[in-house]
mmCIF file as gemmi writes it, N, C-alpha and C atoms, coordinates in Angstrom:
data_model
loop_
_atom_site.group_PDB
_atom_site.id
_atom_site.type_symbol
_atom_site.label_atom_id
_atom_site.label_alt_id
_atom_site.label_comp_id
_atom_site.label_asym_id
_atom_site.label_entity_id
_atom_site.label_seq_id
_atom_site.pdbx_PDB_ins_code
_atom_site.Cartn_x
_atom_site.Cartn_y
_atom_site.Cartn_z
_atom_site.occupancy
_atom_site.B_iso_or_equiv
_atom_site.pdbx_formal_charge
_atom_site.auth_seq_id
_atom_site.auth_asym_id
_atom_site.pdbx_PDB_model_num
ATOM 1 N N . MET Axp A 1 ? 102.904 147.904 51.284 1 0 ? 1 A 1
ATOM 2 C CA . MET Axp A 1 ? 103.51 148.478 52.458 1 0 ? 1 A 1
ATOM 3 C C . MET Axp A 1 ? 104.623 147.554 52.948 1 0 ? 1 A 1
ATOM 4 N N . ARG Axp A 2 ? 105.751 148.127 53.187 1 0 ? 2 A 1
ATOM 5 C CA . ARG Axp A 2 ? 106.908 147.349 53.632 1 0 ? 2 A 1
ATOM 6 C C . ARG Axp A 2 ? 106.914 147.242 55.155 1 0 ? 2 A 1
ATOM 7 N N . THR Axp A 3 ? 107.12 146.025 55.635 1 0 ? 3 A 1
ATOM 8 C CA . THR Axp A 3 ? 107.145 145.789 57.068 1 0 ? 3 A 1
ATOM 9 C C . THR Axp A 3 ? 108.551 145.375 57.474 1 0 ? 3 A 1
ATOM 10 N N . ALA Axp A 4 ? 109.077 146.021 58.463 1 0 ? 4 A 1
ATOM 11 C CA . ALA Axp A 4 ? 110.405 145.672 58.967 1 0 ? 4 A 1
ATOM 12 C C . ALA Axp A 4 ? 110.312 144.398 59.798 1 0 ? 4 A 1
ATOM 13 N N . VAL Axp A 5 ? 111.243 143.499 59.572 1 0 ? 5 A 1
ATOM 14 C CA . VAL Axp A 5 ? 111.299 142.246 60.316 1 0 ? 5 A 1
ATOM 15 C C . VAL Axp A 5 ? 112.6 142.241 61.095 1 0 ? 5 A 1
ATOM 16 N N . ARG Axp A 6 ? 112.505 141.909 62.36 1 0 ? 6 A 1
ATOM 17 C CA . ARG Axp A 6 ? 113.711 141.844 63.185 1 0 ? 6 A 1
ATOM 18 C C . ARG Axp A 6 ? 114.343 140.47 63.075 1 0 ? 6 A 1
ATOM 19 N N . TYR Axp A 7 ? 115.653 140.457 62.848 1 0 ? 7 A 1
ATOM 20 C CA . TYR Axp A 7 ? 116.4 139.217 62.752 1 0 ? 7 A 1
ATOM 21 C C . TYR Axp A 7 ? 117.216 139.025 64.025 1 0 ? 7 A 1
ATOM 22 N N . ALA Axp A 8 ? 117.492 137.767 64.309 1 0 ? 8 A 1
ATOM 23 C CA . ALA Axp A 8 ? 118.264 137.456 65.505 1 0 ? 8 A 1
ATOM 24 C C . ALA Axp A 8 ? 119.724 137.867 65.349 1 0 ? 8 A 1
ATOM 25 N N . GLY Axp A 9 ? 120.178 137.983 64.113 1 0 ? 9 A 1
ATOM 26 C CA . GLY Axp A 9 ? 121.568 138.366 63.924 1 0 ? 9 A 1
ATOM 27 C C . GLY Axp A 9 ? 122.011 138.26 62.492 1 0 ? 9 A 1
ATOM 28 N N . ALA Axp A 10 ? 123.311 138.417 62.32 1 0 ? 10 A 1
ATOM 29 C CA . ALA Axp A 10 ? 123.908 138.428 60.992 1 0 ? 10 A 1
ATOM 30 C C . ALA Axp A 10 ? 123.712 137.106 60.26 1 0 ? 10 A 1
ATOM 31 N N . ARG Axp A 11 ? 123.736 135.999 60.976 1 0 ? 11 A 1
ATOM 32 C CA . ARG Axp A 11 ? 123.569 134.695 60.333 1 0 ? 11 A 1
ATOM 33 C C . ARG Axp A 11 ? 122.201 134.584 59.655 1 0 ? 11 A 1
ATOM 34 N N . GLU Axp A 12 ? 121.155 135.033 60.332 1 0 ? 12 A 1
ATOM 35 C CA . GLU Axp A 12 ? 119.822 134.988 59.728 1 0 ? 12 A 1
ATOM 36 C C . GLU Axp A 12 ? 119.716 135.952 58.557 1 0 ? 12 A 1
ATOM 37 N N . GLU Axp A 13 ? 120.349 137.105 58.671 1 0 ? 13 A 1
ATOM 38 C CA . GLU Axp A 13 ? 120.338 138.066 57.574 1 0 ? 13 A 1
ATOM 39 C C . GLU Axp A 13 ? 121.016 137.475 56.347 1 0 ? 13 A 1
ATOM 40 N N . LEU Axp A 14 ? 122.15 136.832 56.539 1 0 ? 14 A 1
ATOM 41 C CA . LEU Axp A 14 ? 122.866 136.214 55.429 1 0 ? 14 A 1
ATOM 42 C C . LEU Axp A 14 ? 122.028 135.112 54.79 1 0 ? 14 A 1
ATOM 43 N N . GLU Axp A 15 ? 121.377 134.306 55.592 1 0 ? 15 A 1
ATOM 44 C CA . GLU Axp A 15 ? 120.526 133.242 55.055 1 0 ? 15 A 1
ATOM 45 C C . GLU Axp A 15 ? 119.356 133.832 54.272 1 0 ? 15 A 1
ATOM 46 N N . ALA Axp A 16 ? 118.768 134.913 54.752 1 0 ? 16 A 1
ATOM 47 C CA . ALA Axp A 16 ? 117.676 135.581 54.028 1 0 ? 16 A 1
ATOM 48 C C . ALA Axp A 16 ? 118.17 136.108 52.688 1 0 ? 16 A 1
ATOM 49 N N . GLN Axp A 17 ? 119.379 136.658 52.653 1 0 ? 17 A 1
ATOM 50 C CA . GLN Axp A 17 ? 119.952 137.141 51.397 1 0 ? 17 A 1
ATOM 51 C C . GLN Axp A 17 ? 120.2 135.989 50.434 1 0 ? 17 A 1
ATOM 52 N N . ARG Axp A 18 ? 120.682 134.867 50.944 1 0 ? 18 A 1
ATOM 53 C CA . ARG Axp A 18 ? 120.895 133.686 50.093 1 0 ? 18 A 1
ATOM 54 C C . ARG Axp A 18 ? 119.589 133.219 49.471 1 0 ? 18 A 1
ATOM 55 N N . ILE Axp A 19 ? 118.55 133.143 50.285 1 0 ? 19 A 1
ATOM 56 C CA . ILE Axp A 19 ? 117.24 132.703 49.793 1 0 ? 19 A 1
ATOM 57 C C . ILE Axp A 19 ? 116.751 133.64 48.699 1 0 ? 19 A 1
ATOM 58 N N . ALA Axp A 20 ? 116.826 134.932 48.944 1 0 ? 20 A 1
ATOM 59 C CA . ALA Axp A 20 ? 116.369 135.914 47.961 1 0 ? 20 A 1
ATOM 60 C C . ALA Axp A 20 ? 117.172 135.807 46.67 1 0 ? 20 A 1
ATOM 61 N N . CYS Axp A 21 ? 118.467 135.629 46.779 1 0 ? 21 A 1
ATOM 62 C CA . CYS Axp A 21 ? 119.32 135.533 45.603 1 0 ? 21 A 1
ATOM 63 C C . CYS Axp A 21 ? 119.034 134.257 44.823 1 0 ? 21 A 1
ATOM 64 N N . ARG Axp A 22 ? 118.8 133.156 45.519 1 0 ? 22 A 1
ATOM 65 C CA . ARG Axp A 22 ? 118.451 131.902 44.826 1 0 ? 22 A 1
ATOM 66 C C . ARG Axp A 22 ? 117.157 132.061 44.037 1 0 ? 22 A 1
ATOM 67 N N . VAL Axp A 23 ? 116.192 132.765 44.611 1 0 ? 23 A 1
ATOM 68 C CA . VAL Axp A 23 ? 114.926 133.01 43.91 1 0 ? 23 A 1
ATOM 69 C C . VAL Axp A 23 ? 115.179 133.841 42.647 1 0 ? 23 A 1
ATOM 70 N N . LEU Axp A 24 ? 116.045 134.832 42.74 1 0 ? 24 A 1
ATOM 71 C CA . LEU Axp A 24 ? 116.374 135.649 41.574 1 0 ? 24 A 1
ATOM 72 C C . LEU Axp A 24 ? 117.084 134.831 40.498 1 0 ? 24 A 1
ATOM 73 N N . VAL Axp A 25 ? 118.001 133.956 40.899 1 0 ? 25 A 1
ATOM 74 C CA . VAL Axp A 25 ? 118.684 133.081 39.936 1 0 ? 25 A 1
ATOM 75 C C . VAL Axp A 25 ? 117.663 132.189 39.238 1 0 ? 25 A 1
ATOM 76 N N . GLU Axp A 26 ? 116.783 131.568 40.006 1 0 ? 26 A 1
ATOM 77 C CA . GLU Axp A 26 ? 115.769 130.692 39.423 1 0 ? 26 A 1
ATOM 78 C C . GLU Axp A 26 ? 114.835 131.463 38.491 1 0 ? 26 A 1
ATOM 79 N N . GLY Axp A 27 ? 114.504 132.698 38.878 1 0 ? 27 A 1
ATOM 80 C CA . GLY Axp A 27 ? 113.65 133.532 38.031 1 0 ? 27 A 1
ATOM 81 C C . GLY Axp A 27 ? 114.315 133.868 36.71 1 0 ? 27 A 1
ATOM 82 N N . CYS Axp A 28 ? 115.604 134.178 36.752 1 0 ? 28 A 1
ATOM 83 C CA . CYS Axp A 28 ? 116.344 134.461 35.512 1 0 ? 28 A 1
ATOM 84 C C . CYS Axp A 28 ? 116.426 133.23 34.632 1 0 ? 28 A 1
ATOM 85 N N . GLU Axp A 29 ? 116.66 132.071 35.247 1 0 ? 29 A 1
ATOM 86 C CA . GLU Axp A 29 ? 116.712 130.822 34.476 1 0 ? 29 A 1
ATOM 87 C C . GLU Axp A 29 ? 115.366 130.554 33.809 1 0 ? 29 A 1
ATOM 88 N N . ALA Axp A 30 ? 114.279 130.788 34.529 1 0 ? 30 A 1
ATOM 89 C CA . ALA Axp A 30 ? 112.945 130.588 33.966 1 0 ? 30 A 1
ATOM 90 C C . ALA Axp A 30 ? 112.679 131.59 32.839 1 0 ? 30 A 1
ATOM 91 N N . ALA Axp A 31 ? 113.124 132.823 33.016 1 0 ? 31 A 1
ATOM 92 C CA . ALA Axp A 31 ? 112.929 133.836 31.975 1 0 ? 31 A 1
ATOM 93 C C . ALA Axp A 31 ? 113.682 133.454 30.703 1 0 ? 31 A 1
ATOM 94 N N . LEU Axp A 32 ? 114.903 132.954 30.865 1 0 ? 32 A 1
ATOM 95 C CA . LEU Axp A 32 ? 115.668 132.513 29.694 1 0 ? 32 A 1
ATOM 96 C C . LEU Axp A 32 ? 114.956 131.376 28.971 1 0 ? 32 A 1
ATOM 97 N N . ALA Axp A 33 ? 114.429 130.458 29.738 1 0 ? 33 A 1
ATOM 98 C CA . ALA Axp A 33 ? 113.731 129.319 29.141 1 0 ? 33 A 1
ATOM 99 C C . ALA Axp A 33 ? 112.457 129.765 28.424 1 0 ? 33 A 1
ATOM 100 N N . SER Axp A 34 ? 111.877 130.867 28.85 1 0 ? 34 A 1
ATOM 101 C CA . SER Axp A 34 ? 110.615 131.313 28.266 1 0 ? 34 A 1
ATOM 102 C C . SER Axp A 34 ? 110.792 132.052 26.947 1 0 ? 34 A 1
ATOM 103 N N . ILE Axp A 35 ? 112.004 132.491 26.659 1 0 ? 35 A 1
ATOM 104 C CA . ILE Axp A 35 ? 112.237 133.175 25.384 1 0 ? 35 A 1
ATOM 105 C C . ILE Axp A 35 ? 112.375 132.11 24.306 1 0 ? 35 A 1
ATOM 106 N N . ARG Axp A 36 ? 111.374 131.998 23.522 1 0 ? 36 A 1
ATOM 107 C CA . ARG Axp A 36 ? 111.34 130.992 22.457 1 0 ? 36 A 1
ATOM 108 C C . ARG Axp A 36 ? 111.913 131.601 21.185 1 0 ? 36 A 1
ATOM 109 N N . LEU Axp A 37 ? 113.021 131.064 20.76 1 0 ? 37 A 1
ATOM 110 C CA . LEU Axp A 37 ? 113.667 131.604 19.577 1 0 ? 37 A 1
ATOM 111 C C . LEU Axp A 37 ? 113.099 131.029 18.288 1 0 ? 37 A 1
ATOM 112 N N . GLY Axp A 38 ? 112.378 129.928 18.371 1 0 ? 38 A 1
ATOM 113 C CA . GLY Axp A 38 ? 111.864 129.282 17.162 1 0 ? 38 A 1
ATOM 114 C C . GLY Axp A 38 ? 111.054 130.211 16.29 1 0 ? 38 A 1
ATOM 115 N N . ARG Axp A 39 ? 110.086 130.879 16.878 1 0 ? 39 A 1
ATOM 116 C CA . ARG Axp A 39 ? 109.237 131.801 16.113 1 0 ? 39 A 1
ATOM 117 C C . ARG Axp A 39 ? 110.053 132.962 15.576 1 0 ? 39 A 1
ATOM 118 N N . ALA Axp A 40 ? 110.98 133.471 16.414 1 0 ? 40 A 1
ATOM 119 C CA . ALA Axp A 40 ? 111.812 134.59 15.993 1 0 ? 40 A 1
ATOM 120 C C . ALA Axp A 40 ? 112.72 134.187 14.836 1 0 ? 40 A 1
ATOM 121 N N . VAL Axp A 41 ? 113.255 132.96 14.896 1 0 ? 41 A 1
ATOM 122 C CA . VAL Axp A 41 ? 114.115 132.476 13.815 1 0 ? 41 A 1
ATOM 123 C C . VAL Axp A 41 ? 113.309 132.381 12.521 1 0 ? 41 A 1
ATOM 124 N N . ALA Axp A 42 ? 112.089 131.871 12.627 1 0 ? 42 A 1
ATOM 125 C CA . ALA Axp A 42 ? 111.24 131.724 11.445 1 0 ? 42 A 1
ATOM 126 C C . ALA Axp A 42 ? 110.929 133.078 10.812 1 0 ? 42 A 1
ATOM 127 N N . ARG Axp A 43 ? 110.735 134.089 11.637 1 0 ? 43 A 1
ATOM 128 C CA . ARG Axp A 43 ? 110.401 135.412 11.106 1 0 ? 43 A 1
ATOM 129 C C . ARG Axp A 43 ? 111.648 136.197 10.718 1 0 ? 43 A 1
ATOM 130 N N . GLY Axp A 44 ? 112.76 135.908 11.413 1 0 ? 44 A 1
ATOM 131 C CA . GLY Axp A 44 ? 114.039 136.542 11.086 1 0 ? 44 A 1
ATOM 132 C C . GLY Axp A 44 ? 114.062 138.035 11.353 1 0 ? 44 A 1
ATOM 133 N N . GLY Axp A 45 ? 115.084 138.673 10.817 1 0 ? 45 A 1
ATOM 134 C CA . GLY Axp A 45 ? 115.209 140.119 10.879 1 0 ? 45 A 1
ATOM 135 C C . GLY Axp A 45 ? 115.175 140.71 12.267 1 0 ? 45 A 1
ATOM 136 N N . ARG Axp A 46 ? 114.392 141.743 12.391 1 0 ? 46 A 1
ATOM 137 C CA . ARG Axp A 46 ? 114.322 142.516 13.629 1 0 ? 46 A 1
ATOM 138 C C . ARG Axp A 46 ? 113.857 141.681 14.822 1 0 ? 46 A 1
ATOM 139 N N . GLU Axp A 47 ? 112.857 140.847 14.623 1 0 ? 47 A 1
ATOM 140 C CA . GLU Axp A 47 ? 112.331 140.03 15.72 1 0 ? 47 A 1
ATOM 141 C C . GLU Axp A 47 ? 113.406 139.082 16.258 1 0 ? 47 A 1
ATOM 142 N N . LEU Axp A 48 ? 114.185 138.494 15.367 1 0 ? 48 A 1
ATOM 143 C CA . LEU Axp A 48 ? 115.254 137.606 15.787 1 0 ? 48 A 1
ATOM 144 C C . LEU Axp A 48 ? 116.34 138.378 16.543 1 0 ? 48 A 1
ATOM 145 N N . ARG Axp A 49 ? 116.74 139.515 16.023 1 0 ? 49 A 1
ATOM 146 C CA . ARG Axp A 49 ? 117.763 140.318 16.695 1 0 ? 49 A 1
ATOM 147 C C . ARG Axp A 49 ? 117.294 140.744 18.089 1 0 ? 49 A 1
ATOM 148 N N . THR Axp A 50 ? 116.028 141.117 18.187 1 0 ? 50 A 1
ATOM 149 C CA . THR Axp A 50 ? 115.48 141.543 19.479 1 0 ? 50 A 1
ATOM 150 C C . THR Axp A 50 ? 115.459 140.383 20.468 1 0 ? 50 A 1
ATOM 151 N N . ALA Axp A 51 ? 115.022 139.214 20.026 1 0 ? 51 A 1
ATOM 152 C CA . ALA Axp A 51 ? 114.976 138.045 20.908 1 0 ? 51 A 1
ATOM 153 C C . ALA Axp A 51 ? 116.377 137.646 21.351 1 0 ? 51 A 1
ATOM 154 N N . LEU Axp A 52 ? 117.329 137.675 20.426 1 0 ? 52 A 1
ATOM 155 C CA . LEU Axp A 52 ? 118.708 137.329 20.784 1 0 ? 52 A 1
ATOM 156 C C . LEU Axp A 52 ? 119.285 138.333 21.768 1 0 ? 52 A 1
ATOM 157 N N . ARG Axp A 53 ? 118.987 139.608 21.566 1 0 ? 53 A 1
ATOM 158 C CA . ARG Axp A 53 ? 119.487 140.626 22.502 1 0 ? 53 A 1
ATOM 159 C C . ARG Axp A 53 ? 118.851 140.447 23.875 1 0 ? 53 A 1
ATOM 160 N N . ALA Axp A 54 ? 117.566 140.129 23.913 1 0 ? 54 A 1
ATOM 161 C CA . ALA Axp A 54 ? 116.898 139.886 25.197 1 0 ? 54 A 1
ATOM 162 C C . ALA Axp A 54 ? 117.566 138.732 25.936 1 0 ? 54 A 1
ATOM 163 N N . ARG Axp A 55 ? 117.918 137.678 25.212 1 0 ? 55 A 1
ATOM 164 C CA . ARG Axp A 55 ? 118.622 136.547 25.833 1 0 ? 55 A 1
ATOM 165 C C . ARG Axp A 55 ? 119.978 136.97 26.366 1 0 ? 55 A 1
ATOM 166 N N . GLU Axp A 56 ? 120.71 137.774 25.588 1 0 ? 56 A 1
ATOM 167 C CA . GLU Axp A 56 ? 122.023 138.247 26.043 1 0 ? 56 A 1
ATOM 168 C C . GLU Axp A 56 ? 121.9 139.028 27.347 1 0 ? 56 A 1
ATOM 169 N N . ILE Axp A 57 ? 120.903 139.898 27.411 1 0 ? 57 A 1
ATOM 170 C CA . ILE Axp A 57 ? 120.69 140.7 28.621 1 0 ? 57 A 1
ATOM 171 C C . ILE Axp A 57 ? 120.396 139.795 29.805 1 0 ? 57 A 1
ATOM 172 N N . LEU Axp A 58 ? 119.493 138.841 29.619 1 0 ? 58 A 1
ATOM 173 C CA . LEU Axp A 58 ? 119.16 137.913 30.708 1 0 ? 58 A 1
ATOM 174 C C . LEU Axp A 58 ? 120.355 137.068 31.117 1 0 ? 58 A 1
ATOM 175 N N . GLU Axp A 59 ? 121.177 136.66 30.154 1 0 ? 59 A 1
ATOM 176 C CA . GLU Axp A 59 ? 122.376 135.892 30.486 1 0 ? 59 A 1
ATOM 177 C C . GLU Axp A 59 ? 123.327 136.71 31.357 1 0 ? 59 A 1
ATOM 178 N N . GLU Axp A 60 ? 123.469 138.005 31.052 1 0 ? 60 A 1
ATOM 179 C CA . GLU Axp A 60 ? 124.328 138.88 31.846 1 0 ? 60 A 1
ATOM 180 C C . GLU Axp A 60 ? 123.774 139.048 33.264 1 0 ? 60 A 1
ATOM 181 N N . ILE Axp A 61 ? 122.475 139.219 33.356 1 0 ? 61 A 1
ATOM 182 C CA . ILE Axp A 61 ? 121.829 139.36 34.669 1 0 ? 61 A 1
ATOM 183 C C . ILE Axp A 61 ? 121.995 138.075 35.469 1 0 ? 61 A 1
ATOM 184 N N . LEU Axp A 62 ? 121.76 136.933 34.816 1 0 ? 62 A 1
ATOM 185 C CA . LEU Axp A 62 ? 121.895 135.643 35.481 1 0 ? 62 A 1
ATOM 186 C C . LEU Axp A 62 ? 123.319 135.433 35.981 1 0 ? 62 A 1
ATOM 187 N N . ALA Axp A 63 ? 124.3 135.763 35.159 1 0 ? 63 A 1
ATOM 188 C CA . ALA Axp A 63 ? 125.695 135.616 35.58 1 0 ? 63 A 1
ATOM 189 C C . ALA Axp A 63 ? 125.982 136.472 36.814 1 0 ? 63 A 1
ATOM 190 N N . SER Axp A 64 ? 125.453 137.671 36.831 1 0 ? 64 A 1
ATOM 191 C CA . SER Axp A 64 ? 125.659 138.561 37.97 1 0 ? 64 A 1
ATOM 192 C C . SER Axp A 64 ? 125.033 137.995 39.245 1 0 ? 64 A 1
ATOM 193 N N . TRP Axp A 65 ? 123.798 137.506 39.143 1 0 ? 65 A 1
ATOM 194 C CA . TRP Axp A 65 ? 123.137 136.94 40.323 1 0 ? 65 A 1
ATOM 195 C C . TRP Axp A 65 ? 123.832 135.662 40.784 1 0 ? 65 A 1
ATOM 196 N N . ARG Axp A 66 ? 124.342 134.859 39.839 1 0 ? 66 A 1
ATOM 197 C CA . ARG Axp A 66 ? 125.089 133.657 40.233 1 0 ? 66 A 1
ATOM 198 C C . ARG Axp A 66 ? 126.378 134.028 40.968 1 0 ? 66 A 1
ATOM 199 N N . GLU Axp A 67 ? 127.064 135.062 40.496 1 0 ? 67 A 1
ATOM 200 C CA . GLU Axp A 67 ? 128.268 135.527 41.189 1 0 ? 67 A 1
ATOM 201 C C . GLU Axp A 67 ? 127.928 136.005 42.596 1 0 ? 67 A 1
ATOM 202 N N . THR Axp A 68 ? 126.822 136.714 42.719 1 0 ? 68 A 1
ATOM 203 C CA . THR Axp A 68 ? 126.39 137.181 44.041 1 0 ? 68 A 1
ATOM 204 C C . THR Axp A 68 ? 126.074 136.005 44.946 1 0 ? 68 A 1
ATOM 205 N N . LEU Axp A 69 ? 125.371 135.011 44.421 1 0 ? 69 A 1
ATOM 206 C CA . LEU Axp A 69 ? 125.047 133.829 45.214 1 0 ? 69 A 1
ATOM 207 C C . LEU Axp A 69 ? 126.312 133.094 45.627 1 0 ? 69 A 1
ATOM 208 N N . ASP Axp A 70 ? 127.273 132.978 44.706 1 0 ? 70 A 1
ATOM 209 C CA . ASP Axp A 70 ? 128.545 132.347 45.046 1 0 ? 70 A 1
ATOM 210 C C . ASP Axp A 70 ? 129.232 133.088 46.184 1 0 ? 70 A 1
ATOM 211 N N . ALA Axp A 71 ? 129.209 134.415 46.133 1 0 ? 71 A 1
ATOM 212 C CA . ALA Axp A 71 ? 129.83 135.212 47.196 1 0 ? 71 A 1
ATOM 213 C C . ALA Axp A 71 ? 129.104 134.996 48.526 1 0 ? 71 A 1
ATOM 214 N N . LEU Axp A 72 ? 127.788 134.96 48.485 1 0 ? 72 A 1
ATOM 215 C CA . LEU Axp A 72 ? 127.018 134.731 49.716 1 0 ? 72 A 1
ATOM 216 C C . LEU Axp A 72 ? 127.276 133.342 50.281 1 0 ? 72 A 1
ATOM 217 N N . ASP Axp A 73 ? 127.45 132.373 49.386 1 0 ? 73 A 1
ATOM 218 C CA . ASP Axp A 73 ? 127.713 131.002 49.817 1 0 ? 73 A 1
ATOM 219 C C . ASP Axp A 73 ? 129.171 130.792 50.186 1 0 ? 73 A 1
ATOM 220 N N . GLY Axp A 74 ? 130.023 131.73 49.765 1 0 ? 74 A 1
ATOM 221 C CA . GLY Axp A 74 ? 131.449 131.599 50.052 1 0 ? 74 A 1
ATOM 222 C C . GLY Axp A 74 ? 132.131 130.52 49.237 1 0 ? 74 A 1
ATOM 223 N N . THR Axp A 75 ? 131.564 130.198 48.064 1 0 ? 75 A 1
ATOM 224 C CA . THR Axp A 75 ? 132.107 129.103 47.269 1 0 ? 75 A 1
ATOM 225 C C . THR Axp A 75 ? 133.057 129.56 46.173 1 0 ? 75 A 1
ATOM 226 N N . GLY Axp A 76 ? 132.946 130.787 45.745 1 0 ? 76 A 1
ATOM 227 C CA . GLY Axp A 76 ? 133.762 131.25 44.638 1 0 ? 76 A 1
ATOM 228 C C . GLY Axp A 76 ? 133.378 130.61 43.31 1 0 ? 76 A 1
ATOM 229 N N . GLY Axp A 77 ? 132.236 129.936 43.267 1 0 ? 77 A 1
ATOM 230 C CA . GLY Axp A 77 ? 131.734 129.362 42.027 1 0 ? 77 A 1
ATOM 231 C C . GLY Axp A 77 ? 131.974 127.876 41.853 1 0 ? 77 A 1
ATOM 232 N N . GLU Axp A 78 ? 132.844 127.268 42.662 1 0 ? 78 A 1
ATOM 233 C CA . GLU Axp A 78 ? 133.164 125.861 42.435 1 0 ? 78 A 1
ATOM 234 C C . GLU Axp A 78 ? 132.005 124.919 42.719 1 0 ? 78 A 1
ATOM 235 N N . GLU Axp A 79 ? 131.01 125.352 43.493 1 0 ? 79 A 1
ATOM 236 C CA . GLU Axp A 79 ? 129.872 124.486 43.784 1 0 ? 79 A 1
ATOM 237 C C . GLU Axp A 79 ? 128.654 124.827 42.943 1 0 ? 79 A 1
ATOM 238 N N . ARG Axp A 80 ? 128.778 125.759 42.025 1 0 ? 80 A 1
ATOM 239 C CA . ARG Axp A 80 ? 127.629 126.227 41.258 1 0 ? 80 A 1
ATOM 240 C C . ARG Axp A 80 ? 126.925 125.099 40.525 1 0 ? 80 A 1
ATOM 241 N N . ALA Axp A 81 ? 127.651 124.162 39.963 1 0 ? 81 A 1
ATOM 242 C CA . ALA Axp A 81 ? 127.04 123.099 39.16 1 0 ? 81 A 1
ATOM 243 C C . ALA Axp A 81 ? 126.056 122.276 39.966 1 0 ? 81 A 1
ATOM 244 N N . THR Axp A 82 ? 126.254 122.176 41.27 1 0 ? 82 A 1
ATOM 245 C CA . THR Axp A 82 ? 125.327 121.384 42.081 1 0 ? 82 A 1
ATOM 246 C C . THR Axp A 82 ? 124.177 122.222 42.6 1 0 ? 82 A 1
ATOM 247 N N . LYS Axp A 83 ? 124.246 123.535 42.487 1 0 ? 83 A 1
ATOM 248 C CA . LYS Axp A 83 ? 123.21 124.393 43.051 1 0 ? 83 A 1
ATOM 249 C C . LYS Axp A 83 ? 122.164 124.821 42.038 1 0 ? 83 A 1
ATOM 250 N N . SER Axp A 84 ? 122.519 124.917 40.778 1 0 ? 84 A 1
ATOM 251 C CA . SER Axp A 84 ? 121.543 125.292 39.772 1 0 ? 84 A 1
ATOM 252 C C . SER Axp A 84 ? 121.89 124.588 38.471 1 0 ? 84 A 1
ATOM 253 N N . PRO Axp A 85 ? 120.873 124.346 37.658 1 0 ? 85 A 1
ATOM 254 C CA . PRO Axp A 85 ? 121.131 123.628 36.413 1 0 ? 85 A 1
ATOM 255 C C . PRO Axp A 85 ? 122.035 124.443 35.496 1 0 ? 85 A 1
ATOM 256 N N . ALA Axp A 86 ? 122.829 123.735 34.735 1 0 ? 86 A 1
ATOM 257 C CA . ALA Axp A 86 ? 123.708 124.414 33.783 1 0 ? 86 A 1
ATOM 258 C C . ALA Axp A 86 ? 122.861 125.047 32.692 1 0 ? 86 A 1
ATOM 259 N N . PHE Axp A 87 ? 123.287 126.194 32.243 1 0 ? 87 A 1
ATOM 260 C CA . PHE Axp A 87 ? 122.577 126.872 31.182 1 0 ? 87 A 1
ATOM 261 C C . PHE Axp A 87 ? 123.459 126.888 29.949 1 0 ? 87 A 1
ATOM 262 N N . THR Axp A 88 ? 122.887 126.483 28.845 1 0 ? 88 A 1
ATOM 263 C CA . THR Axp A 88 ? 123.619 126.504 27.586 1 0 ? 88 A 1
ATOM 264 C C . THR Axp A 88 ? 122.939 127.488 26.658 1 0 ? 88 A 1
ATOM 265 N N . PRO Axp A 89 ? 123.604 128.604 26.353 1 0 ? 89 A 1
ATOM 266 C CA . PRO Axp A 89 ? 122.972 129.581 25.453 1 0 ? 89 A 1
ATOM 267 C C . PRO Axp A 89 ? 122.795 129.003 24.054 1 0 ? 89 A 1
ATOM 268 N N . LEU Axp A 90 ? 121.762 129.456 23.382 1 0 ? 90 A 1
ATOM 269 C CA . LEU Axp A 90 ? 121.515 129 21.997 1 0 ? 90 A 1
ATOM 270 C C . LEU Axp A 90 ? 122.313 129.81 21.025 1 0 ? 90 A 1
């Protein structure tokens, strides 16, 4: 059941959106880390293609949430390196 919460104003709403977006970014980063390519590489073929595609999808989602967080923070991306760990795709 969803409960409505009253906020004091736009500033609190913006901060709540930032918090929610940061959680989504962290969740995407954790999901990327959880996709283990080692087993897929060993088996090759379809399993490898599926795992690689899953990573691509998560990378796209993560990029989108990072852009949203940058917009909420008003940084345009220049402060991203200090806010979340860098991700290097395999």
